[in-house]
Structures are given as structure tokens and as C-alpha cells.
Short mmCIF file of C-alpha atoms in Angstrom, two decimals:
data_model
loop_
_atom_site.label_atom_id
_atom_site.label_comp_id
_atom_site.label_asym_id
_atom_site.label_seq_id
_atom_site.Cartn_x
_atom_site.Cartn_y
_atom_site.Cartn_z
CA MET N 8 110.47 146.89 107.84
CA ARG N 9 108.87 146.63 111.40
CA PRO N 10 106.25 144.22 110.54
CA VAL N 11 108.98 141.84 108.96
CA LEU N 12 110.91 142.10 112.12
CA HIS N 13 107.95 141.26 114.28
CA HIS N 14 107.06 138.20 112.33
CA ALA N 15 110.83 137.10 112.45
CA ILE N 16 110.84 137.41 116.20
CA ALA N 17 107.55 135.50 116.59
CA LEU N 18 108.74 132.83 114.22
CA LEU N 19 112.01 132.58 116.06
CA ALA N 20 110.11 132.14 119.40
CA VAL N 21 107.95 129.51 117.95
CA LEU N 22 110.95 127.63 116.61
CA VAL N 23 112.85 127.83 120.04
CA SER N 24 109.74 126.62 122.05
CA ALA N 25 109.32 123.68 119.66
CA VAL N 26 113.05 122.51 120.49
CA LEU N 27 112.79 122.94 124.13
CA PRO N 28 111.71 119.88 126.05
CA ALA N 29 108.25 120.13 127.49
CA TRP N 30 109.74 120.06 130.97
CA ALA N 31 111.53 123.39 130.48
CA THR N 32 109.08 125.27 132.76
CA ASP N 33 109.35 127.31 135.84
CA ASP N 34 106.22 125.51 137.37
CA PRO N 35 107.21 122.24 139.38
CA LYS N 36 103.69 120.75 138.73
CA ALA N 37 104.01 121.30 135.06
CA PHE N 38 107.71 119.93 135.06
CA VAL N 39 106.68 116.55 136.70
CA THR N 40 103.53 116.28 134.58
CA ALA N 41 105.48 116.50 131.53
CA ILE N 42 107.84 113.78 132.70
CA TYR N 43 105.04 111.42 133.80
CA GLN N 44 103.19 111.84 130.40
CA ASN N 45 105.97 109.70 129.07
CA PHE N 46 104.64 106.83 131.02
CA ILE N 47 101.06 106.81 129.64
CA GLY N 48 100.86 104.11 126.97
CA ALA N 49 104.60 103.73 126.88
CA ASN N 50 107.69 102.53 128.87
CA GLY N 51 108.22 106.02 130.07
CA ILE N 52 111.83 107.26 130.83
CA LEU N 53 114.61 104.69 131.38
CA ILE N 54 117.19 105.77 133.86
CA ASN N 55 119.98 105.44 131.54
CA SER N 56 118.38 107.34 128.63
CA PRO N 57 119.33 110.87 127.51
CA LYS N 58 115.81 112.04 128.72
CA ALA N 59 116.73 111.02 132.28
CA ARG N 60 119.85 113.13 132.04
CA GLN N 61 117.70 116.13 131.13
CA VAL N 62 115.34 115.82 134.10
CA ILE N 63 117.73 114.50 136.98
CA THR N 64 120.47 116.61 138.53
CA PRO N 65 124.03 115.95 137.73
CA GLY N 66 124.75 114.98 141.30
CA LEU N 67 122.20 112.22 141.37
CA MET N 68 123.07 111.01 137.93
CA LYS N 69 126.63 110.72 139.14
CA LEU N 70 125.43 108.39 141.82
CA ILE N 71 123.38 106.29 139.42
CA ASP N 72 126.30 106.09 136.85
CA ALA N 73 128.72 105.08 139.76
CA ASP N 74 126.41 102.31 140.77
CA ALA N 75 126.18 100.92 137.15
CA LYS N 76 129.90 101.02 136.76
CA ALA N 77 130.72 99.38 139.93
CA ALA N 78 128.09 96.56 138.99
CA ALA N 79 129.71 96.21 135.66
CA ARG N 80 133.24 95.71 137.25
CA ARG N 81 131.76 93.14 139.51
CA GLY N 82 129.86 91.42 136.63
CA GLN N 83 126.58 91.87 138.48
CA PRO N 84 123.39 93.92 137.88
CA PRO N 85 123.39 97.33 139.60
CA ARG N 86 121.88 97.91 142.92
CA LEU N 87 119.34 100.19 141.28
CA ASP N 88 117.26 97.39 139.97
CA SER N 89 114.03 99.16 139.10
CA ASN N 90 112.96 102.41 137.42
CA PRO N 91 112.94 105.16 140.17
CA PHE N 92 110.25 107.04 138.22
CA ILE N 93 107.84 104.39 139.11
CA ASP N 94 109.64 102.44 141.83
CA ALA N 95 109.02 99.23 139.71
CA GLN N 96 110.62 97.38 136.86
CA ASP N 97 107.73 97.39 134.59
CA SER N 98 105.02 99.91 133.98
CA ASP N 99 101.47 100.01 132.53
CA ILE N 100 100.22 103.42 133.73
CA LYS N 101 96.94 104.67 132.42
CA SER N 102 96.74 108.01 134.52
CA PHE N 103 98.54 109.78 137.20
CA THR N 104 98.12 112.76 139.55
CA VAL N 105 100.74 115.28 140.61
CA GLU N 106 100.46 117.25 143.76
CA VAL N 107 102.82 119.95 144.90
CA GLN N 108 103.50 119.42 148.60
CA ASP N 109 106.09 122.27 149.35
CA VAL N 110 107.70 125.07 147.26
CA ALA N 111 110.66 127.14 148.65
CA PRO N 112 113.16 129.14 146.75
CA ALA N 113 114.94 126.90 144.34
CA ARG N 114 113.29 123.73 145.92
CA ALA N 115 110.06 121.88 145.59
CA VAL N 116 108.58 118.47 146.78
CA THR N 117 105.99 116.77 144.60
CA THR N 118 104.05 113.66 145.04
CA VAL N 119 103.06 111.52 141.92
CA ARG N 120 100.25 108.89 142.39
CA PHE N 121 99.39 106.33 139.78
CA LYS N 122 97.99 102.92 139.21
CA ASN N 123 100.61 100.65 137.79
CA GLU N 124 98.84 97.64 136.07
CA ALA N 125 102.27 95.86 135.77
CA ALA N 126 103.02 96.08 139.41
CA VAL N 127 101.49 94.64 142.66
CA ASN N 128 100.97 98.05 144.30
CA ASP N 129 99.69 101.36 143.16
CA GLY N 130 102.43 103.82 142.84
CA LEU N 131 103.35 106.73 145.05
CA ILE N 132 106.63 108.57 144.34
CA THR N 133 107.82 111.73 146.06
CA LEU N 134 110.23 113.86 144.00
CA ALA N 135 112.62 116.29 145.54
CA LEU N 136 113.12 119.00 143.06
CA VAL N 137 115.80 121.72 142.66
CA MET N 138 115.86 124.64 140.35
CA THR N 139 119.06 124.81 138.25
CA ALA N 140 120.09 127.09 135.66
CA ASP N 141 118.39 124.71 133.16
CA GLY N 142 115.14 124.71 135.13
CA TRP N 143 113.67 122.24 137.65
CA ARG N 144 115.55 118.92 137.98
CA ILE N 145 114.89 115.78 140.24
CA ASP N 146 117.39 115.55 142.93
CA ASP N 147 115.89 112.41 144.80
CA PHE N 148 113.21 109.80 144.27
CA ARG N 149 111.43 108.57 147.38
CA GLY N 150 109.10 105.55 147.12
CA ASP N 151 108.49 102.35 149.09
CA SER N 152 112.08 101.55 148.65
CA GLY N 153 113.04 104.80 150.49
CA SER N 154 115.40 107.63 149.22
CA LEU N 155 117.28 106.71 145.98
CA ARG N 156 119.98 109.21 146.92
CA LYS N 157 120.51 107.83 150.32
CA TYR N 158 120.50 104.24 149.08
CA LEU N 159 123.07 104.96 146.29
CA SER N 160 125.30 107.00 148.70
CA ARG N 161 125.80 104.07 151.11
CA LYS N 162 128.43 101.56 150.47
CA PRO N 163 127.11 98.31 149.05
CA LYS N 164 126.96 95.21 151.42
CA ARG N 165 129.36 92.49 150.43
#
């Protein structure tokens, strides 16, 4: 009976790990690396996608959603007019590097460097991460445009 139980537990562990997204990790570098793998040879993660909601904190998503809703009411595009993962509208990324700058209890800062063939400048994005009950989540994007959280928290100019 014991060998059957051990096999059942092992099978369950394999099935659970197959269902969890690649970014379900305790390592901030592995978390960010799993996100940016989506940009190699593909369009990456779009800000309004279910994947984005899995890797961004609810607080930041609330600001992004509010920006989109306000823009829709005005009949205009949102203030967030680029993909914050790459600080550009289009991407053609062949490779990237992730560097962990700082780790504190439940917080981390990482820098992602990449060459975006679809943009004028090479990419440099700093991510502020927080540890949640669901694992690491992005709480702010900082690129050439500055802090996304600060930008979306300000009242739009009329």
C-alpha cells in the first residue's frame, strides 16, 4: 500500500507543478525571468491580459484599469499608451538579462536589460516587486518614462 501512496503523491506534485504558472516562485530573479521569456519571439504580455493580472499587484492593476475606464468615458486612448513591461508599444526582443538589485523582506528590485529591435532605444526596466500570498508580484515599472505608479496616480492634465 505504501508504494502506491508514494506514487500517488508524486503524481499529484507533478500535476500541481504543471498547472502553476512558471512565475510561481520564491526567487525574484526566476519570477522576472519567467515573465520576460514571454517576449522572446512573441508579443510578450499585454497589459490588459489575464497573464498581466497574474504578475501585477491588484493595487497597480486598479490604477491601470481606472486609466482605461476614464479614457473610454472620454472616448480617447488611455494615458498608458505603451506596454510597461518594455516601455514601448512594439517589441522584437531576442534576449534579455535580469539583475536583482535589492532584496528585503517581502520586497525586491530587479533590472531587466534588453535590445528591442522594434524600438529606437535599448530597453532598461526596473521592477519594484512585492511578495504576496500568491508569490512575487510587480508593484511598479520604472523606465525612461519614469514610475508607472506615480504617473497613473496623478490627475490627468486637461
